[in-house]
Amino acid sequence: MRIVVLAGGIGGARFLAGVRAHAHATGDEVTAVVNVGDDVWMHGLRITPDLDSVMYTLGGGIDPERGWGRAGETWTVKEELAKYGAEPTWFGLGDRDIATHLVRTRMLNAGYPLSAVVAALCDRWQPGITMLPATDDRLETHVVVAAEDGSGDQAIHFQEWWVRHRAALPAKQFRFVGADTAKPAAGVLDALQAADIVLLAPSNPVVSIAPVLAVSALRDALVGGPAPVVGVSPIIGGSPVRGMADKCLSAVNVPCTAEGVGRLYGARSDGGVLDGWLVDSTDAATDVPGVRVAAVPLWMTDDDATAAMVRAALELGGRA
Ligand code: GDP
Ligand code: CA
């Protein structure tokens, strides 16, 4: 069976580790379509946070506490840059991690599409799944906030809002810059067409999954495709579990609940994307019109627990 997973960074990576554990037992093939909306240029380097979180997690190189960057990291380059006052000083790249960024940036500058760069980096990390960026084109999430000088609104890059301001500036709107012309990356449409099931990882719905679905040809292929689509809730009992998804949801006036996110995605039969919505046992009363809902424990405590979630999602999609 072919499983396609739409995913963001940390939540996506943990979920994919469970999908891989499941696939290892069954021989299923897994393709991850990963958010690029967080991507940004800094210090002349192309930074792709969600792709790297997935690659390092599945490749065994992640710092498990931080959930991003390399294990055993040192920060000499960051300290030296700060001594020059080189902005942005609020964004850290570790010394080991910089090697990845140098390889990626050199390949992009040589003209390779991001999907080819990801494939080349994965030669080293062997994630055990096929990793694809949602698009090879520029697609960046920007956040509209009140200007610091009171002169109205301004849009800042998602990374500046998330990392520098810790999502504390009230977000008025999220914009996926470039989405109107972005095409799915090489391999994405084929994967969706061949999929037996598509899963939405329990990733941030507003700034991880929405930018993937903002690529209109990708969304059309998902909605019009043959495979059932099952989402896994990133919200448990009204809490985003880890991270700041609550701040993103409040910006788009969606309650921080499993039901709120399920309704945000909506039923495929009703202009949305979902056939099934998997929620935590504590959220069993969740109702999303037109969508089959099932409830199981959704805490990704280890790969076995996550693989059990994956099996429940496949069952909900009629593919177990
Ligand atoms: P990011 O790109 O690094 O922010 O990561 P993602 O968007 O892929 O995932 C972040 C989201 O994962 C968080 O907002 C949480 O809602 C969700 N999450 C994290 N841990 C868990 C967990 O154990 N279970 C569930 N259901 N969701 C989780
Ligand atoms: Ca992210």
CSV table of C-alpha atoms and ligand atoms in Angstrom, one decimal:
chain,number,residue,atom,x,y,z
A,1,MET,CA,0.0,0.0,0.0
A,2,ARG,CA,1.1,3.6,-0.7
A,3,ILE,CA,0.7,6.1,2.1
A,4,VAL,CA,1.2,9.8,1.5
A,5,VAL,CA,1.5,12.1,4.5
A,6,LEU,CA,1.2,15.9,4.5
A,7,ALA,CA,3.5,17.2,7.3
A,8,GLY,CA,5.1,20.1,9.0
A,9,GLY,CA,8.2,20.0,11.2
A,10,ILE,CA,8.3,18.6,14.7
A,11,GLY,CA,4.8,17.1,15.0
A,12,GLY,CA,5.1,15.9,11.4
A,13,ALA,CA,8.5,14.3,12.0
A,14,ARG,CA,7.3,12.4,15.0
A,15,PHE,CA,4.2,11.2,13.2
A,16,LEU,CA,6.3,10.1,10.2
A,17,ALA,CA,8.5,8.1,12.6
A,18,GLY,CA,5.3,6.2,13.6
A,19,VAL,CA,4.2,5.8,9.9
A,20,ARG,CA,7.6,4.4,9.1
A,21,ALA,CA,7.5,2.0,12.0
A,22,HIS,CA,4.1,0.8,10.7
A,23,ALA,CA,5.4,0.5,7.2
A,24,HIS,CA,8.4,-1.4,8.3
A,25,ALA,CA,6.1,-4.1,9.5
A,26,THR,CA,3.8,-4.1,6.5
A,27,GLY,CA,6.0,-3.2,3.6
A,28,ASP,CA,3.9,-0.1,2.8
A,29,GLU,CA,5.6,2.7,0.9
A,30,VAL,CA,5.6,6.1,2.5
A,31,THR,CA,5.9,9.6,0.9
A,32,ALA,CA,5.9,12.7,3.0
A,33,VAL,CA,4.9,16.0,1.4
A,34,VAL,CA,6.5,18.6,3.6
A,35,ASN,CA,5.7,22.3,4.3
A,36,VAL,CA,8.1,24.9,2.9
A,37,GLY,CA,6.3,28.0,4.2
A,38,ASP,CA,8.8,28.4,7.0
A,39,ASP,CA,11.7,28.5,4.5
A,40,VAL,CA,13.8,31.7,4.5
A,41,TRP,CA,17.2,33.1,3.5
A,42,MET,CA,19.5,34.1,6.4
A,43,HIS,CA,23.2,34.8,6.4
A,44,GLY,CA,23.2,33.9,2.7
A,45,LEU,CA,21.9,30.4,3.5
A,46,ARG,CA,18.7,28.7,2.5
A,47,ILE,CA,16.9,27.5,5.7
A,48,THR,CA,14.2,24.8,5.4
A,49,PRO,CA,13.2,24.1,9.0
A,50,ASP,CA,10.4,21.6,8.5
A,51,LEU,CA,12.2,19.5,5.9
A,52,ASP,CA,15.3,19.4,8.1
A,53,SER,CA,13.3,18.4,11.2
A,54,VAL,CA,11.8,15.5,9.3
A,55,MET,CA,15.1,14.5,7.7
A,56,TYR,CA,17.1,14.7,10.9
A,57,THR,CA,14.4,13.0,13.0
A,58,LEU,CA,14.0,10.1,10.6
A,59,GLY,CA,17.8,10.0,9.9
A,60,GLY,CA,18.7,9.8,13.6
A,61,GLY,CA,20.5,13.1,13.7
A,62,ILE,CA,18.0,15.3,15.5
A,63,ASP,CA,18.4,16.9,18.9
A,64,PRO,CA,15.4,15.3,20.5
A,65,GLU,CA,15.0,17.9,23.2
A,66,ARG,CA,14.9,20.9,20.9
A,67,GLY,CA,13.1,19.0,18.1
A,68,TRP,CA,15.1,20.8,15.5
A,69,GLY,CA,18.8,20.9,14.5
A,70,ARG,CA,21.5,18.4,15.2
A,71,ALA,CA,22.3,16.4,18.2
A,72,GLY,CA,25.7,17.1,19.8
A,73,GLU,CA,25.6,20.6,18.4
A,74,THR,CA,28.1,23.5,19.1
A,75,TRP,CA,27.4,27.2,18.4
A,76,THR,CA,30.8,28.7,17.5
A,77,VAL,CA,29.7,30.3,14.2
A,78,LYS,CA,26.6,31.7,15.9
A,79,GLU,CA,28.7,33.4,18.6
A,80,GLU,CA,31.1,34.7,16.1
A,81,LEU,CA,28.3,36.2,13.9
A,82,ALA,CA,26.8,37.8,17.0
A,83,LYS,CA,30.2,39.5,17.7
A,84,TYR,CA,30.0,41.1,14.3
A,85,GLY,CA,26.4,42.2,15.2
A,86,ALA,CA,25.3,40.3,12.1
A,87,GLU,CA,21.5,40.2,11.9
A,88,PRO,CA,19.5,38.2,12.5
A,89,THR,CA,21.0,37.4,15.9
A,90,TRP,CA,17.7,35.9,17.1
A,91,PHE,CA,18.0,32.9,14.7
A,92,GLY,CA,20.4,30.1,15.7
A,93,LEU,CA,22.1,27.7,13.3
A,94,GLY,CA,24.5,25.2,14.9
A,95,ASP,CA,27.9,24.4,13.5
A,96,ARG,CA,27.0,20.9,12.3
A,97,ASP,CA,23.7,22.2,10.9
A,98,ILE,CA,25.5,24.8,8.9
A,99,ALA,CA,27.2,22.1,6.8
A,100,THR,CA,23.7,20.9,5.7
A,101,HIS,CA,22.9,24.5,4.8
A,102,LEU,CA,26.1,25.0,2.9
A,103,VAL,CA,25.4,22.0,0.7
A,104,ARG,CA,21.8,22.9,0.2
A,105,THR,CA,22.6,26.5,-0.7
A,106,ARG,CA,25.3,25.6,-3.1
A,107,MET,CA,23.0,23.1,-4.9
A,108,LEU,CA,20.2,25.7,-5.1
A,109,ASN,CA,22.6,28.3,-6.4
A,110,ALA,CA,23.8,25.8,-9.0
A,111,GLY,CA,20.2,25.6,-10.3
A,112,TYR,CA,18.9,22.3,-8.7
A,113,PRO,CA,15.3,22.4,-7.6
A,114,LEU,CA,14.7,22.0,-3.9
A,115,SER,CA,13.2,18.5,-4.4
A,116,ALA,CA,16.6,17.4,-6.0
A,117,VAL,CA,18.4,19.0,-3.1
A,118,VAL,CA,16.3,17.1,-0.5
A,119,ALA,CA,16.9,13.9,-2.4
A,120,ALA,CA,20.7,14.5,-2.3
A,121,LEU,CA,20.7,15.3,1.4
A,122,CYS,CA,18.6,12.2,2.1
A,123,ASP,CA,21.4,10.1,0.5
A,124,ARG,CA,23.2,10.7,3.6
A,125,TRP,CA,20.4,10.6,6.1
A,126,GLN,CA,18.4,7.6,4.7
A,127,PRO,CA,15.1,8.6,6.2
A,128,GLY,CA,13.5,5.4,5.0
A,129,ILE,CA,10.6,7.2,3.3
A,130,THR,CA,10.4,9.5,0.2
A,131,MET,CA,10.6,13.1,1.3
A,132,LEU,CA,9.2,15.8,-1.1
A,133,PRO,CA,8.8,19.5,-0.5
A,134,ALA,CA,5.3,20.7,-1.2
A,135,THR,CA,6.7,22.9,-4.0
A,136,ASP,CA,10.0,23.7,-5.6
A,137,ASP,CA,8.8,27.3,-6.1
A,138,ARG,CA,9.0,30.2,-3.6
A,139,LEU,CA,6.2,29.9,-1.1
A,140,GLU,CA,6.7,31.8,2.2
A,141,THR,CA,4.4,32.3,5.1
A,142,HIS,CA,4.2,35.9,6.2
A,143,VAL,CA,2.3,37.2,9.2
A,144,VAL,CA,0.4,40.5,9.2
A,145,VAL,CA,0.9,42.3,12.5
A,146,ALA,CA,0.5,45.9,13.8
A,147,ALA,CA,3.6,47.9,12.8
A,148,GLU,CA,5.9,48.6,15.8
A,149,ASP,CA,5.8,52.4,15.1
A,150,GLY,CA,2.0,52.4,15.0
A,151,SER,CA,1.9,53.3,11.3
A,152,GLY,CA,-0.6,50.6,10.4
A,153,ASP,CA,0.0,46.9,9.5
A,154,GLN,CA,3.1,45.2,8.3
A,155,ALA,CA,3.9,41.7,7.1
A,156,ILE,CA,6.9,39.9,8.6
A,157,HIS,CA,8.3,36.5,7.7
A,158,PHE,CA,6.8,33.7,9.7
A,159,GLN,CA,10.2,32.9,11.3
A,160,GLU,CA,10.5,36.4,12.6
A,161,TRP,CA,7.1,36.2,14.2
A,162,TRP,CA,7.6,32.7,15.6
A,163,VAL,CA,11.2,32.7,16.7
A,164,ARG,CA,12.0,36.3,17.4
A,165,HIS,CA,8.6,37.3,18.9
A,166,ARG,CA,7.7,33.9,20.2
A,167,ALA,CA,4.3,34.4,18.5
A,168,ALA,CA,3.5,37.0,21.1
A,169,LEU,CA,2.6,39.7,18.5
A,170,PRO,CA,-1.1,39.3,17.8
A,171,ALA,CA,-1.4,37.9,14.2
A,172,LYS,CA,-4.0,39.5,12.1
A,173,GLN,CA,-3.6,37.3,9.1
A,174,PHE,CA,-1.3,34.6,7.5
A,175,ARG,CA,-0.3,35.1,3.9
A,176,PHE,CA,1.3,32.4,1.8
A,177,VAL,CA,3.4,34.5,-0.5
A,178,GLY,CA,3.9,32.9,-3.9
A,179,ALA,CA,1.1,30.3,-3.4
A,180,ASP,CA,-0.9,31.6,-6.3
A,181,THR,CA,1.7,30.6,-8.8
A,182,ALA,CA,3.5,27.8,-7.0
A,183,LYS,CA,3.3,24.3,-8.6
A,184,PRO,CA,3.6,21.0,-6.7
A,185,ALA,CA,7.2,19.8,-6.6
A,186,ALA,CA,8.4,17.1,-8.9
A,187,GLY,CA,6.8,13.8,-7.7
A,188,VAL,CA,4.0,15.2,-5.6
A,189,LEU,CA,1.1,14.9,-8.1
A,190,ASP,CA,2.3,11.3,-9.0
A,191,ALA,CA,2.4,10.4,-5.4
A,192,LEU,CA,-1.1,11.7,-4.7
A,193,GLN,CA,-2.4,10.0,-7.8
A,194,ALA,CA,-0.9,6.6,-6.8
A,195,ALA,CA,-1.8,6.9,-3.1
A,196,ASP,CA,-4.0,4.4,-1.4
A,197,ILE,CA,-4.5,6.8,1.5
A,198,VAL,CA,-3.5,10.4,2.3
A,199,LEU,CA,-2.9,11.3,6.0
A,200,LEU,CA,-2.7,14.8,7.4
A,201,ALA,CA,-0.1,14.6,10.2
A,202,PRO,CA,-1.0,16.2,13.6
A,203,SER,CA,0.9,19.3,12.5
A,204,ASN,CA,0.0,22.9,12.9
A,205,PRO,CA,-3.1,23.3,10.7
A,206,VAL,CA,-2.6,27.1,10.1
A,207,VAL,CA,1.1,27.4,9.4
A,208,SER,CA,2.2,23.8,8.5
A,209,ILE,CA,-0.7,22.1,6.6
A,210,ALA,CA,-2.4,25.2,5.2
A,211,PRO,CA,0.7,26.3,3.3
A,212,VAL,CA,0.9,22.9,1.7
A,213,LEU,CA,-2.7,23.0,0.7
A,214,ALA,CA,-2.3,26.6,-0.6
A,215,VAL,CA,-0.6,25.1,-3.6
A,216,SER,CA,-3.8,24.9,-5.6
A,217,ALA,CA,-2.8,22.1,-8.0
A,218,LEU,CA,-1.7,20.0,-5.0
A,219,ARG,CA,-5.0,20.7,-3.2
A,220,ASP,CA,-7.0,19.9,-6.3
A,221,ALA,CA,-5.1,16.6,-6.7
A,222,LEU,CA,-5.8,15.7,-3.1
A,223,VAL,CA,-9.5,16.6,-3.2
A,224,GLY,CA,-10.1,15.1,-6.6
A,225,GLY,CA,-7.9,12.1,-6.1
A,226,PRO,CA,-8.9,8.5,-5.6
A,227,ALA,CA,-7.5,8.1,-2.1
A,228,PRO,CA,-9.4,8.7,1.2
A,229,VAL,CA,-8.0,11.6,3.2
A,230,VAL,CA,-7.7,11.2,7.0
A,231,GLY,CA,-6.5,13.9,9.3
A,232,VAL,CA,-5.0,13.4,12.8
A,233,SER,CA,-5.7,16.0,15.4
A,234,PRO,CA,-2.8,18.1,16.7
A,235,ILE,CA,-5.1,19.3,19.5
A,236,ILE,CA,-5.8,17.2,22.5
A,237,GLY,CA,-8.3,18.3,25.1
A,238,GLY,CA,-8.1,21.9,24.0
A,239,SER,CA,-4.3,22.0,24.2
A,240,PRO,CA,-1.8,22.2,21.4
A,241,VAL,CA,0.3,19.6,23.3
A,242,ARG,CA,3.6,21.2,22.3
A,243,GLY,CA,4.3,24.5,20.6
A,244,MET,CA,2.1,27.5,19.9
A,245,ALA,CA,-0.6,26.3,17.6
A,246,ASP,CA,-3.2,28.0,19.9
A,247,LYS,CA,-1.8,31.4,18.9
A,248,CYS,CA,-2.1,30.6,15.2
A,249,LEU,CA,-5.7,29.2,15.6
A,250,SER,CA,-6.9,32.3,17.5
A,251,ALA,CA,-5.5,34.5,14.7
A,252,VAL,CA,-7.9,32.8,12.2
A,253,ASN,CA,-10.8,32.7,14.7
A,254,VAL,CA,-10.8,28.9,15.1
A,255,PRO,CA,-11.3,27.4,18.6
A,256,CYS,CA,-8.2,25.5,19.8
A,257,THR,CA,-10.1,22.2,19.9
A,258,ALA,CA,-10.1,19.0,17.9
A,259,GLU,CA,-13.5,19.9,16.6
A,260,GLY,CA,-12.4,23.4,15.7
A,261,VAL,CA,-9.5,22.1,13.6
A,262,GLY,CA,-11.6,19.3,12.0
A,263,ARG,CA,-14.2,21.9,11.0
A,264,LEU,CA,-11.4,24.2,9.7
A,265,TYR,CA,-10.2,21.3,7.4
A,266,GLY,CA,-13.8,20.5,6.5
A,267,ALA,CA,-15.5,17.6,4.7
A,268,ARG,CA,-14.2,16.7,1.3
A,269,SER,CA,-17.9,16.3,0.3
A,270,ASP,CA,-18.4,20.0,1.3
A,271,GLY,CA,-15.4,21.9,-0.2
A,272,GLY,CA,-13.0,20.7,2.5
A,273,VAL,CA,-10.3,18.0,2.4
A,274,LEU,CA,-11.3,15.4,5.0
A,275,ASP,CA,-13.0,12.0,4.8
A,276,GLY,CA,-12.0,11.0,8.3
A,277,TRP,CA,-10.8,12.9,11.4
A,278,LEU,CA,-8.9,11.0,14.1
A,279,VAL,CA,-9.1,12.6,17.5
A,280,ASP,CA,-7.8,11.8,21.0
A,281,SER,CA,-10.0,9.7,23.3
A,282,THR,CA,-10.7,12.7,25.5
A,283,ASP,CA,-12.2,14.4,22.4
A,284,ALA,CA,-14.6,11.5,21.5
A,285,ALA,CA,-17.6,13.9,21.3
A,286,THR,CA,-16.1,15.8,18.4
A,287,ASP,CA,-18.5,16.4,15.5
A,288,VAL,CA,-17.5,17.5,12.1
A,289,PRO,CA,-20.3,17.5,9.6
A,290,GLY,CA,-19.8,15.1,6.7
A,291,VAL,CA,-16.6,13.5,8.2
A,292,ARG,CA,-16.2,10.2,9.9
A,293,VAL,CA,-14.7,10.7,13.4
A,294,ALA,CA,-12.9,8.1,15.5
A,295,ALA,CA,-11.2,8.5,18.9
A,296,VAL,CA,-8.0,6.8,20.1
A,297,PRO,CA,-5.0,8.0,22.3
A,298,LEU,CA,-3.1,10.5,20.2
A,299,TRP,CA,0.0,11.1,22.4
A,300,MET,CA,3.1,10.4,20.3
A,301,THR,CA,5.1,9.2,23.3
A,302,ASP,CA,7.2,6.7,21.2
A,303,ASP,CA,7.1,5.1,17.8
A,304,ASP,CA,4.9,2.2,18.9
A,305,ALA,CA,2.3,4.5,20.3
A,306,THR,CA,2.4,6.6,17.1
A,307,ALA,CA,2.3,3.5,14.9
A,308,ALA,CA,-0.9,2.5,16.7
A,309,MET,CA,-2.3,6.0,15.9
A,310,VAL,CA,-1.4,5.4,12.2
A,311,ARG,CA,-3.2,2.0,12.2
A,312,ALA,CA,-6.3,3.7,13.6
A,313,ALA,CA,-6.1,6.4,10.9
A,314,LEU,CA,-5.8,3.7,8.2
A,315,GLU,CA,-8.8,1.9,9.6
A,316,LEU,CA,-10.8,5.1,9.6
A,317,GLY,CA,-9.9,5.5,5.9
A,318,GLY,CA,-11.0,1.9,5.2
A,319,ARG,CA,-7.4,0.8,4.4
A,320,ALA,CA,-6.5,-1.4,7.4
B,1,GDP,P1,6.5,22.5,13.5
B,1,GDP,O1,6.5,22.8,12.0
B,1,GDP,O2,7.9,22.2,14.0
B,1,GDP,O3,5.8,23.6,14.3
B,1,GDP,O4,5.7,21.2,13.7
B,1,GDP,P2,4.3,20.7,13.1
B,1,GDP,O5,3.5,21.8,12.6
B,1,GDP,O6,4.6,19.5,12.3
B,1,GDP,O7,3.7,20.1,14.5
B,1,GDP,C1,3.5,21.0,15.6
B,1,GDP,C2,2.2,20.5,16.2
B,1,GDP,O8,2.3,19.1,16.6
B,1,GDP,C3,1.9,21.2,17.5
B,1,GDP,O9,1.2,22.4,17.3
B,1,GDP,C4,1.0,20.2,18.3
B,1,GDP,O10,-0.3,20.6,18.1
B,1,GDP,C5,1.3,18.9,17.5
B,1,GDP,N1,1.8,17.8,18.4
B,1,GDP,C6,3.0,17.8,19.0
B,1,GDP,N2,3.1,16.7,19.8
B,1,GDP,C7,1.9,16.0,19.6
B,1,GDP,C8,1.4,14.7,20.1
B,1,GDP,O11,2.1,14.0,20.9
B,1,GDP,N3,0.2,14.3,19.7
B,1,GDP,C9,-0.6,15.1,18.9
B,1,GDP,N4,-1.8,14.7,18.6
B,1,GDP,N5,-0.1,16.3,18.4
B,1,GDP,C10,1.1,16.7,18.8
B,2,CA,CA,7.3,24.5,10.9
